[in-house]
Tab-separated table of C-alpha atoms in Angstrom:
chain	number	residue	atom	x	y	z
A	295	UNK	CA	144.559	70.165	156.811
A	296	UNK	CA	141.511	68.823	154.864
A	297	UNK	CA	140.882	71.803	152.298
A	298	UNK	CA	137.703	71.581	149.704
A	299	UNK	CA	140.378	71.654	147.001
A	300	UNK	CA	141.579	68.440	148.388
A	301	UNK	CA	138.461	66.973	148.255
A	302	UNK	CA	138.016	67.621	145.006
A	303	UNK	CA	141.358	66.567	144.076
A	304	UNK	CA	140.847	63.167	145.852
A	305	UNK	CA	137.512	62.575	143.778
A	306	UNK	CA	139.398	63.471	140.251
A	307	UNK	CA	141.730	60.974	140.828
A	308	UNK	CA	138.701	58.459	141.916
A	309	UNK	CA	137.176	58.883	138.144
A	310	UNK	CA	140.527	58.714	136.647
A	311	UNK	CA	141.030	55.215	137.908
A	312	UNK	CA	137.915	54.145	136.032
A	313	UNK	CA	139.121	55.012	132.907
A	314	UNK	CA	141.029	52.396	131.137
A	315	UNK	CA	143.997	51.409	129.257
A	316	UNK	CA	142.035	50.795	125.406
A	317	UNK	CA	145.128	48.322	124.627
A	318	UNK	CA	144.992	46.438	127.485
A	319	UNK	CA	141.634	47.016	129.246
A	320	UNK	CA	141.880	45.218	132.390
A	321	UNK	CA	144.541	47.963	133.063
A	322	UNK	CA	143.792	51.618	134.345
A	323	UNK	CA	145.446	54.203	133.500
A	324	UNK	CA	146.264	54.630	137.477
A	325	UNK	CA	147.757	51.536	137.384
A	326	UNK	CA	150.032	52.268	134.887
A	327	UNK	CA	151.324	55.221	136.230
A	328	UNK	CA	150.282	57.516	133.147
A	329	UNK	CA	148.710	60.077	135.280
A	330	UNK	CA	151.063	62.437	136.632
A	331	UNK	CA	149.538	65.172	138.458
A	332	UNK	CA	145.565	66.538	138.800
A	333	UNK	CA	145.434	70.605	139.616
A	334	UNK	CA	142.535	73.278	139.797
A	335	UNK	CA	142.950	76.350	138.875
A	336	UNK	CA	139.693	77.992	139.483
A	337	UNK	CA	137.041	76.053	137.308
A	338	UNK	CA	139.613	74.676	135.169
A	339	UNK	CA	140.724	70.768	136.031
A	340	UNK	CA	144.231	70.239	134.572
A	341	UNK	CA	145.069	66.829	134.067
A	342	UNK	CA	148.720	65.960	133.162
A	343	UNK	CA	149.643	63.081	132.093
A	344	UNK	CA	152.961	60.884	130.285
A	345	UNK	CA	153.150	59.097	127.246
A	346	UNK	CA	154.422	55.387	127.712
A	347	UNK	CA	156.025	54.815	124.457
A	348	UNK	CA	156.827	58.264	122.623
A	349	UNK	CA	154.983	56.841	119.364
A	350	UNK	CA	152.300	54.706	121.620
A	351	UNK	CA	149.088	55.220	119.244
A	352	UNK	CA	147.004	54.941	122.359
A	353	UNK	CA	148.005	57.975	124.084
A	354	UNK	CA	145.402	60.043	121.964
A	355	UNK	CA	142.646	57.708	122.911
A	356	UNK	CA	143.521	58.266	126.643
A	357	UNK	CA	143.446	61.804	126.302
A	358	UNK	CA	140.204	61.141	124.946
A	359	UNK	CA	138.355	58.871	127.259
A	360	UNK	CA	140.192	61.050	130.725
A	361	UNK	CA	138.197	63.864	128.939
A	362	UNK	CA	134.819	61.749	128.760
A	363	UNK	CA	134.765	60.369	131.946
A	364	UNK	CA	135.206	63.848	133.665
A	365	UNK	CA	132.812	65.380	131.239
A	366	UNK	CA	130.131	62.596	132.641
A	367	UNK	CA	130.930	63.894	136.072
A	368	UNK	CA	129.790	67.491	135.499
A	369	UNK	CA	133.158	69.028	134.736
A	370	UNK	CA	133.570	71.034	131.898
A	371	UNK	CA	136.474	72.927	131.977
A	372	UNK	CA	139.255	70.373	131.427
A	373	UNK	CA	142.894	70.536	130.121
A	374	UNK	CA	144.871	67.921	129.413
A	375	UNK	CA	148.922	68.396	129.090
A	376	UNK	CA	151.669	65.921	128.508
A	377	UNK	CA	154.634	65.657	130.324
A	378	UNK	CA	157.797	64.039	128.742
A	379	UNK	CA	160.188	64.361	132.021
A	380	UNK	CA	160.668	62.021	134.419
A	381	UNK	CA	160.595	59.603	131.222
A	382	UNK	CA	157.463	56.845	132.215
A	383	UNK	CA	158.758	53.634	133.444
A	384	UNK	CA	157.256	50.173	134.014
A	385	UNK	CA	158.433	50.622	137.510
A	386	UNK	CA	155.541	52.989	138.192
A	387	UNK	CA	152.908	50.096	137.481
A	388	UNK	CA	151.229	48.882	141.059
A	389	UNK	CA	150.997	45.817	142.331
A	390	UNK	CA	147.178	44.967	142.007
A	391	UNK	CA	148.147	45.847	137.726
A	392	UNK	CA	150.736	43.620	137.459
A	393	UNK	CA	148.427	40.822	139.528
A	394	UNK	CA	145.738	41.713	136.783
A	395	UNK	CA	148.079	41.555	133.637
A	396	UNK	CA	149.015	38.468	134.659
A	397	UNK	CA	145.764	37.294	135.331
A	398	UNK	CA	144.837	38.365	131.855
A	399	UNK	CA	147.709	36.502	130.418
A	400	UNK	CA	150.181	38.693	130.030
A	401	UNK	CA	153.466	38.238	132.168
A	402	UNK	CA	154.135	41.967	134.013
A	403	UNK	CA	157.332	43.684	133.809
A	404	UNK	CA	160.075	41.757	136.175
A	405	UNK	CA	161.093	43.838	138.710
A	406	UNK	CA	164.797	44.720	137.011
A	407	UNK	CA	164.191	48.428	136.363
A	408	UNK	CA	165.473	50.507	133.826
A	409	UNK	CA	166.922	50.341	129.960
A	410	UNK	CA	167.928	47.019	129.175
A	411	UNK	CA	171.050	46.258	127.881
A	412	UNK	CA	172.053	46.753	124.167
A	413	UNK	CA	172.953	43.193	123.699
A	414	UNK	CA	173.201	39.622	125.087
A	415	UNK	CA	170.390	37.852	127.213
A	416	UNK	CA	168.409	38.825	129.759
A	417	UNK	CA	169.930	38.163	133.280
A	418	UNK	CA	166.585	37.170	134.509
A	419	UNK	CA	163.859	34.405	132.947
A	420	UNK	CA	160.277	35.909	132.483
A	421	UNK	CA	157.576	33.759	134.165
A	422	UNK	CA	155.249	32.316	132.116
A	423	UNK	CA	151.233	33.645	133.272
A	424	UNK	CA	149.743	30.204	132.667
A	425	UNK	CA	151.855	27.861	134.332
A	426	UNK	CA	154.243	30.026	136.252
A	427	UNK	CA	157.017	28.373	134.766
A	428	UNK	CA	160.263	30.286	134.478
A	429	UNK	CA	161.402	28.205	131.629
A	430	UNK	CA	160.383	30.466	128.550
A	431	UNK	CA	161.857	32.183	125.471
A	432	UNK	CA	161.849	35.255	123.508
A	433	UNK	CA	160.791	34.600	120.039
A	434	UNK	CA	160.342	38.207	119.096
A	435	UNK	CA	161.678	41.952	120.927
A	436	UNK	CA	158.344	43.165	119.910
A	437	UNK	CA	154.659	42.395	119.909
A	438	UNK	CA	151.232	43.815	118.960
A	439	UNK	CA	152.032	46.771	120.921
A	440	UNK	CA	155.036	48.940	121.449
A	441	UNK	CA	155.142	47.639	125.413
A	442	UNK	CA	155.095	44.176	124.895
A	443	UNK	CA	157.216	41.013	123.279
A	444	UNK	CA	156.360	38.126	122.563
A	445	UNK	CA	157.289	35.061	124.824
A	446	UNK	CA	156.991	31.048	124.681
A	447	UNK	CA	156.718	28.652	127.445
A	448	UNK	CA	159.172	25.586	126.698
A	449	UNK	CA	156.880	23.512	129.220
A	450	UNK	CA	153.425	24.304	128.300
A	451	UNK	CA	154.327	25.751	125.038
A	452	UNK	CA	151.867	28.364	125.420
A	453	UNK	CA	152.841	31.533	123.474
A	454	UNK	CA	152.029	34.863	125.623
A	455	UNK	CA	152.628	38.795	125.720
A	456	UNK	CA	155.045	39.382	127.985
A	457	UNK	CA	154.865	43.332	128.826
A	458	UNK	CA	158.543	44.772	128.532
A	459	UNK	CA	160.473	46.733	131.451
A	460	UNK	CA	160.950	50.315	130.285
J	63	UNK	CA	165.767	83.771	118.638
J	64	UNK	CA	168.389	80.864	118.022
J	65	UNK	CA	168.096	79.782	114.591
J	66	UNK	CA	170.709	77.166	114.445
J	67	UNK	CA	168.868	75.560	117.568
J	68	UNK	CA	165.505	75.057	115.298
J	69	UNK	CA	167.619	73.366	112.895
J	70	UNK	CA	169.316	71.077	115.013
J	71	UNK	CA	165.783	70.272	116.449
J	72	UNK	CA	164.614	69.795	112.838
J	73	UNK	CA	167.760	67.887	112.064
J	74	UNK	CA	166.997	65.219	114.689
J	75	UNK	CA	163.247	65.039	113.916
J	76	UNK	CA	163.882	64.761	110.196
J	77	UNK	CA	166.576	61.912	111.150
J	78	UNK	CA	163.287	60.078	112.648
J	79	UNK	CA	160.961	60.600	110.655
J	80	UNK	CA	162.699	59.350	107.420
J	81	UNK	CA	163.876	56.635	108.646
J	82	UNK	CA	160.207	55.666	109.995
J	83	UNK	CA	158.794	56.459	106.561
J	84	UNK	CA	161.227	53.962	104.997
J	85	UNK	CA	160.938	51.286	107.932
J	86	UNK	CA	156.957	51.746	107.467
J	87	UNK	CA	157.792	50.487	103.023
J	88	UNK	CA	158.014	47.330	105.086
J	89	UNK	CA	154.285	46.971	106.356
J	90	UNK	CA	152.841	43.795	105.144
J	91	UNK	CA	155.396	43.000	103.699
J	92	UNK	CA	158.008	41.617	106.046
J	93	UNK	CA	159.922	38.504	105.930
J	94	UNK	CA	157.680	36.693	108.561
J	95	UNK	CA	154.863	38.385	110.581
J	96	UNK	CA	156.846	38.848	113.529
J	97	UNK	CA	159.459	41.012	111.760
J	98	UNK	CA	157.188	42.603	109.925
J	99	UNK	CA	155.883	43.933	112.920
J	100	UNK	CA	159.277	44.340	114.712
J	101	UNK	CA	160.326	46.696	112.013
J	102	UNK	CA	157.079	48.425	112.011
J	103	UNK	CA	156.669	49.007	115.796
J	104	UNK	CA	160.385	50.434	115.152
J	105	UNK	CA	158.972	52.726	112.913
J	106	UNK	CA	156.229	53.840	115.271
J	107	UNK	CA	158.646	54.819	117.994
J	108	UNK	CA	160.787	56.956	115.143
J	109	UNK	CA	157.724	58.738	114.394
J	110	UNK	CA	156.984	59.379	118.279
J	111	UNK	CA	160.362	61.172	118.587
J	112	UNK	CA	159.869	62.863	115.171
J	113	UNK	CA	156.772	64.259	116.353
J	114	UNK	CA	158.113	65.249	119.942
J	115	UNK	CA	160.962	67.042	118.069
J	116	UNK	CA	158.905	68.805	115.134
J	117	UNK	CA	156.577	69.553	118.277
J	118	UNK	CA	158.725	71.524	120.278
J	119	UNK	CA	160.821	72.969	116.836
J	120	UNK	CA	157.329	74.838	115.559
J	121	UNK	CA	156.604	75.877	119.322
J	122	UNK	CA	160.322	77.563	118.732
J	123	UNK	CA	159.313	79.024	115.276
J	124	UNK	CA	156.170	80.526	116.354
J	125	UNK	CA	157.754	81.867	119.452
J	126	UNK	CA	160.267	83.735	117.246
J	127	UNK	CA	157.859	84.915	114.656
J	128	UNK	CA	154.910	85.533	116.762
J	129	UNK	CA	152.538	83.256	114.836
J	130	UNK	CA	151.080	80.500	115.163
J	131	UNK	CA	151.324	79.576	112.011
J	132	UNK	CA	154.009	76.127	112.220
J	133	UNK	CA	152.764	73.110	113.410
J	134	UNK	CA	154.233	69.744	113.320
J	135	UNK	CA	152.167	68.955	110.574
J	136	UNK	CA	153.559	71.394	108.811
J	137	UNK	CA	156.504	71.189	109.388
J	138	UNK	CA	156.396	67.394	108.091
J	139	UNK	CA	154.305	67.889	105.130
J	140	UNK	CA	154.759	71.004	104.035
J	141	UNK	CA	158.832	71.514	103.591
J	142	UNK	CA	160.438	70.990	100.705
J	143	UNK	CA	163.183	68.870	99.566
J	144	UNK	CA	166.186	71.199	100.461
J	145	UNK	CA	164.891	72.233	104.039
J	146	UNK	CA	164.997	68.451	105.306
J	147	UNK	CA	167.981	67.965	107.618
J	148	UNK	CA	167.852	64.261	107.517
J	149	UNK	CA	171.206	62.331	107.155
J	150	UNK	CA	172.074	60.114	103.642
J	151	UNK	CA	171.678	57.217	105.396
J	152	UNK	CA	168.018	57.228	106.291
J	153	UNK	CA	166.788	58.293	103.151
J	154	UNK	CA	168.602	55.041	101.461
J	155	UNK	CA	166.109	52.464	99.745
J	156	UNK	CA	165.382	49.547	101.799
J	157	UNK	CA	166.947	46.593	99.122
J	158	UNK	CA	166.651	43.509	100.728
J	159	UNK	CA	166.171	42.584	104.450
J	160	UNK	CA	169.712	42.815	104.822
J	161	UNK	CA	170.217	46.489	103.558
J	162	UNK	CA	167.309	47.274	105.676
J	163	UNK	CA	168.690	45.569	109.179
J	164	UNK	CA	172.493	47.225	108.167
J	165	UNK	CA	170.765	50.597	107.725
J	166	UNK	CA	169.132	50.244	111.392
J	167	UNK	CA	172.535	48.801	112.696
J	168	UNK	CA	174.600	51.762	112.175
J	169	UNK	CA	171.744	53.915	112.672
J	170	UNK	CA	170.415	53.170	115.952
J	171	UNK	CA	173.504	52.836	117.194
J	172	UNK	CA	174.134	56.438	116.517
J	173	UNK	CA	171.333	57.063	117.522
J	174	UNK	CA	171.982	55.833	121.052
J	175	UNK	CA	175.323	57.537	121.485
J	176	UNK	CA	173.533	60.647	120.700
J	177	UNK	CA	170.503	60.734	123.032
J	178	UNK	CA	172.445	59.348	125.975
J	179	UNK	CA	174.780	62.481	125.358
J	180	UNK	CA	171.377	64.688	124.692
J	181	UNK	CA	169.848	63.548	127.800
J	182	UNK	CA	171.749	65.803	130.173
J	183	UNK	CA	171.573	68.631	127.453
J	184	UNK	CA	171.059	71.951	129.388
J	185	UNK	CA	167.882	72.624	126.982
J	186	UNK	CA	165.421	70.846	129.356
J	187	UNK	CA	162.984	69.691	126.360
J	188	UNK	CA	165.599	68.043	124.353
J	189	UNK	CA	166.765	66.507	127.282
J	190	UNK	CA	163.416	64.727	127.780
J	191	UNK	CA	162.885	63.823	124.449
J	192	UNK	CA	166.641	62.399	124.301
J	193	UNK	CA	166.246	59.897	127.629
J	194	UNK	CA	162.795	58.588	126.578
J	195	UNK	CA	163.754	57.711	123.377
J	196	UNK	CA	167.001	56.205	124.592
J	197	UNK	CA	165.117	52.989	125.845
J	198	UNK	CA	163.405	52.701	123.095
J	199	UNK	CA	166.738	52.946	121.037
J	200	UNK	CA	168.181	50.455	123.200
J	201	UNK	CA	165.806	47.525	121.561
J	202	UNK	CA	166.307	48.952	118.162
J	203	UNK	CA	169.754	48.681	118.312
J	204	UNK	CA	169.601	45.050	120.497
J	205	UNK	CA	167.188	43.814	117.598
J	206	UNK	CA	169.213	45.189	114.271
J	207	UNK	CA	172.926	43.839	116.037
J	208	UNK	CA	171.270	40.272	116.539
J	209	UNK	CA	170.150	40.500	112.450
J	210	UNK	CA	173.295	41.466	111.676
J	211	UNK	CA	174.931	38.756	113.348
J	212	UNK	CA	172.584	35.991	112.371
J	213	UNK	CA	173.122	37.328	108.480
J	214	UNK	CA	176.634	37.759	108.670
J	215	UNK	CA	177.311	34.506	110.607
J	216	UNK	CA	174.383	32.739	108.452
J	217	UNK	CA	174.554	31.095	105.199
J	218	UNK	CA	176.768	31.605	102.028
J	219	UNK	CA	173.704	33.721	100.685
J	220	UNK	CA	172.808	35.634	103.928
J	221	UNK	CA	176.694	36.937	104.251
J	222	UNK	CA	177.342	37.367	101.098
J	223	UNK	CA	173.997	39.655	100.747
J	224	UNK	CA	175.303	41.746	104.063
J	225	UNK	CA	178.516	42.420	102.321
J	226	UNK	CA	176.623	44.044	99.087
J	227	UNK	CA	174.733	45.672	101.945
J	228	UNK	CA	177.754	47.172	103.581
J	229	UNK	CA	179.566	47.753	100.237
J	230	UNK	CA	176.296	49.906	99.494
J	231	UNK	CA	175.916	51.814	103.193
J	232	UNK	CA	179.240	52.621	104.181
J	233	UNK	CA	179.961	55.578	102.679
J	234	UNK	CA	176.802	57.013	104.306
J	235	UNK	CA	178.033	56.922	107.785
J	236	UNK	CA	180.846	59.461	107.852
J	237	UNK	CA	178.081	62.347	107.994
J	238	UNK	CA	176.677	61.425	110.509
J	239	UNK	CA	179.837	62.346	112.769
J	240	UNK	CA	180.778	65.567	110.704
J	241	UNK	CA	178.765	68.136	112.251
J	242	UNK	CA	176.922	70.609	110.200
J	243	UNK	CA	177.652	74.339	111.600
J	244	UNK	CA	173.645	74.593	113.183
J	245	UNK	CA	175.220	71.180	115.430
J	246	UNK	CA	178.223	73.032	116.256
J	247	UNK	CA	176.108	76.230	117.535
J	248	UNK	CA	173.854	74.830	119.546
J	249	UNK	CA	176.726	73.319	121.784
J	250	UNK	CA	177.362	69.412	120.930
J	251	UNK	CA	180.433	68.137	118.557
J	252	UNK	CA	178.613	64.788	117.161
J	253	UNK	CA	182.039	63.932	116.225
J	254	UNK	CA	183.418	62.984	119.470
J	255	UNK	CA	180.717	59.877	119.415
J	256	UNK	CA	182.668	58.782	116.238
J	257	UNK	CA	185.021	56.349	117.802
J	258	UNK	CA	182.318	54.696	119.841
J	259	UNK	CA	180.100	54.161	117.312
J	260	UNK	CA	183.113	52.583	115.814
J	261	UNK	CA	184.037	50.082	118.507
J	262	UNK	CA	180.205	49.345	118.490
J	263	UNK	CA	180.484	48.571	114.829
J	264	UNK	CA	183.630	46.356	115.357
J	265	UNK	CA	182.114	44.068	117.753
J	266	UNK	CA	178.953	43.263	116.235
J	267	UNK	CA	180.877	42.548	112.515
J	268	UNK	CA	183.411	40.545	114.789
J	269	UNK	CA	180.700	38.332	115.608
J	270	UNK	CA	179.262	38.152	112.480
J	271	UNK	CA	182.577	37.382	110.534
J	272	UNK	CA	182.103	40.311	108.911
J	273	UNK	CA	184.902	42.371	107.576
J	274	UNK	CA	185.100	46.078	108.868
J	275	UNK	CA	185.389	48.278	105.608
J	276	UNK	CA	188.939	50.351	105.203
J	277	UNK	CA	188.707	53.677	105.203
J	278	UNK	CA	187.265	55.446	101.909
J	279	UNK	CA	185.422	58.742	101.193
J	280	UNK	CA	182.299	59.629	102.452
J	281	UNK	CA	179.598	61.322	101.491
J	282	UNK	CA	177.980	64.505	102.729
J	283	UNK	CA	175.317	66.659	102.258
J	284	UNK	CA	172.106	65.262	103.745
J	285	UNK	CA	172.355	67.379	107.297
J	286	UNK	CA	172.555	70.644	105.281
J	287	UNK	CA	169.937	69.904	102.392
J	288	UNK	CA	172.286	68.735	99.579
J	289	UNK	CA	169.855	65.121	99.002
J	290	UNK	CA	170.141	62.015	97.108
J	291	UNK	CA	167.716	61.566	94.680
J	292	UNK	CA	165.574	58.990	96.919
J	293	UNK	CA	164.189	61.785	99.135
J	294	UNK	CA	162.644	63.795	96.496
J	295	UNK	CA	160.784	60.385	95.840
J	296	UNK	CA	159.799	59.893	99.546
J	297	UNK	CA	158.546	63.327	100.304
J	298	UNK	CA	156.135	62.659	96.752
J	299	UNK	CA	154.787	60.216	98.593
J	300	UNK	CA	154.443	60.867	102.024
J	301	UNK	CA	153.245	64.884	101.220
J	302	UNK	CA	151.261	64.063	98.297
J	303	UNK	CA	147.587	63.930	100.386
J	304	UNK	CA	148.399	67.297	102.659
J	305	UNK	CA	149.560	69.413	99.257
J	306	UNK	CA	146.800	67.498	97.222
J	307	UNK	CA	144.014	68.125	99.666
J	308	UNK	CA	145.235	70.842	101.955
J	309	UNK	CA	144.442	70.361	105.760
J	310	UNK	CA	142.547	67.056	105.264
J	311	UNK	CA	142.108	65.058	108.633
J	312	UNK	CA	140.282	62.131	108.971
């Protein structure tokens, strides 16, 4: 059954996938997952979303520009809480995100879910955006942000981002 | 309300946040640019969990004393030397890059023992906290074991510097497996992580030629308040703006 509070539920989420990720801007923050739930109760919108990383500096900003966008729509009364459980993982990222980090230049998370392990080398070999080649290496666990490394290709010798499974 | 659970929370946020505070000494000043921002992104995470923890430990406090009156912030910069929970070993100087990758070493790898225990703790909001963290922990400690190795197994110089580090860290990591009696009451013996963290040890300074240090007395004191004289020096720093200028944002 089609209720009004759907409705209005289905066109929250519509604005919510214009607002983007202010790290990584081809991203929204649909795409990555960060949105967890939209409710009404009464006039009140209640948007909850989860933190990537716990320290990720952007998280404020999101909160920020969520609020904006829904402002500009003629809502006023808007909450925004933050859920820490189920922990975020890359594995919530769609399809058409990972097609547009890449596109960007950023390899997307491989498909191996989960923690990585505490030591050795990867099992798998991340794909290199520019040239697709799968013959790359880690010269650094972390990178300008807390969700990416950084990567070289050993063929094109491109350096890129490559955005870490979590 | 449980006042040995506020401390543990405080205990475990305190853990994080000194240890970001010290990482953070690093900031522009790393050995190349892509360690100094390694050991500064490490940083960032530590403060994450330090502010989920001082969070959810002022929610506590205000829920007990019907106020409103805690607030992370406060909780941060407002404390004193003697109410900071934090373990020795984070509040230890940074030294040289070796000190500073040892310190991280024998931290995170606590560390990861103790949220993947803390993840199925029955309090639901540590438990969240605790399996977030954990895969951020899991780099840490993949990052400071490869340092290790790569100093210990290095040069003539780089070992011999990671032996004056261990000489100078050792004695700091008994504490962190002889619980305080706030750990005990809110349900977890840290001590049964002891042997694990041990084997963990082991096998990194195996690879890095290393020798594992014998047995010799440790220090305590840090968990229940008792500090070195290097946190007294930290807090100066890090409080001096919120006691200076009281409730200044920008």
């Amino acid at each position: 059954m089609v209720t009004s509070s759907n409705i209005e539920t289905k066109k929250i989420w519509t604005i919510l996938e214009q607002v983007t990720d202010p790290e990584i801007p081809v991203l929204t923050i649909a795409d990555l997952g960060i949105v967890r739930d939209v409710k009404i109760n009464g006039d009140e919108v209640e948007i909850i979303i989860t933190p990537t990383y716990t320290g990720c500096p952007a998280m404020d900003m999101i909160a920020m520009n969520i609020k904006l966008a829904l402002l500009e729509n003629g809502y006023s009364n808007i909450k925004i809480s933050s859920v820490l459980a189920p922990a975020w993982t890359t594995d919530w990222m769609t399809e058409d995100g990972k097609r547009k980090l890449k596109e960007y230049g950023i390899a997307p998370p491989q498909s191996e879910s989960g923690p990585r392990k505490w030591r050795g080398p990867e099992s798998f070999h991340v794909q290199c955006p520019q040239c697709n080649s799968s013959n790359t290496r880690c010269i650094s666990e972390f990178g300008s942000t807390a969700c990416k490394s950084l990567y070289q290709c050993n063929d094109c010798k491109e350096p890129f981002d490559y955005f870490k499974c979590h | 309300m449980n006042s040995s659970l506020i401390d543990y929370i405080q205990h475990l946020a305190d853990n994080a946040l000194i240890m970001a505070q010290r990482n953070a000494e690093w900031c522009g000043h790393g050995p190349v640019l892509e360690q100094d921002i390694a050991i500064t992104n490490i940083s960032l995470d530590l403060l994450g969990q330090s502010r989920n923890f001082y969070q959810y430990a002022a929610q506590l406090i205000n829920e007990s004393e019907k106020s409103d009156e805690a607030t992370e912030d406060s909780l941060a910069y407002l404390r004193t030397e003697r109410a900071f929970k934090n373990c020795f070993l984070a509040e230890q100087p940074n030294g040289d890059w070796a000190q500073t990758v040892l310190r991280q070493f024998f931290f995170s790898a606590y560390q990861f023992l103790l949220y993947k225990k803390l993840q199925d703790n029955t309090d639901e909001q540590i438990a969240a906290i605790a399996a977030k963290a954990l895969k951020e922990v899991t780099y840490h400690l993949r990052w400071s074991s490869e340092w290790v190795i790569r100093l210990g197994d290095g040069t003539e110089e780089s070992h011999q510097r990671m032996l004056t580090a261990i000489d100078e860290l050792w004695q700091y990591t008994g504490e962190l497996f002889m619980p305080a009696a706030y750990e005990l009451e809110s349900g977890f013996d840290v001590s049964s992580l002891k042997d694990d963290w041990f084997n963990k040890v082991v096998a990194v300074f195996e690879e890095a030629t290393l020798p594992v240090p014998e047995k010799c007395f440790m220090q305590t004191g840090g968990k229940t308040g008792i500090h070195t004289e290097h946190l007294g020096f930290i807090l100066a720093e890090m409080q001096y703006l919120q006691r200076t200028y009281p409730n200044a944002e920008w």
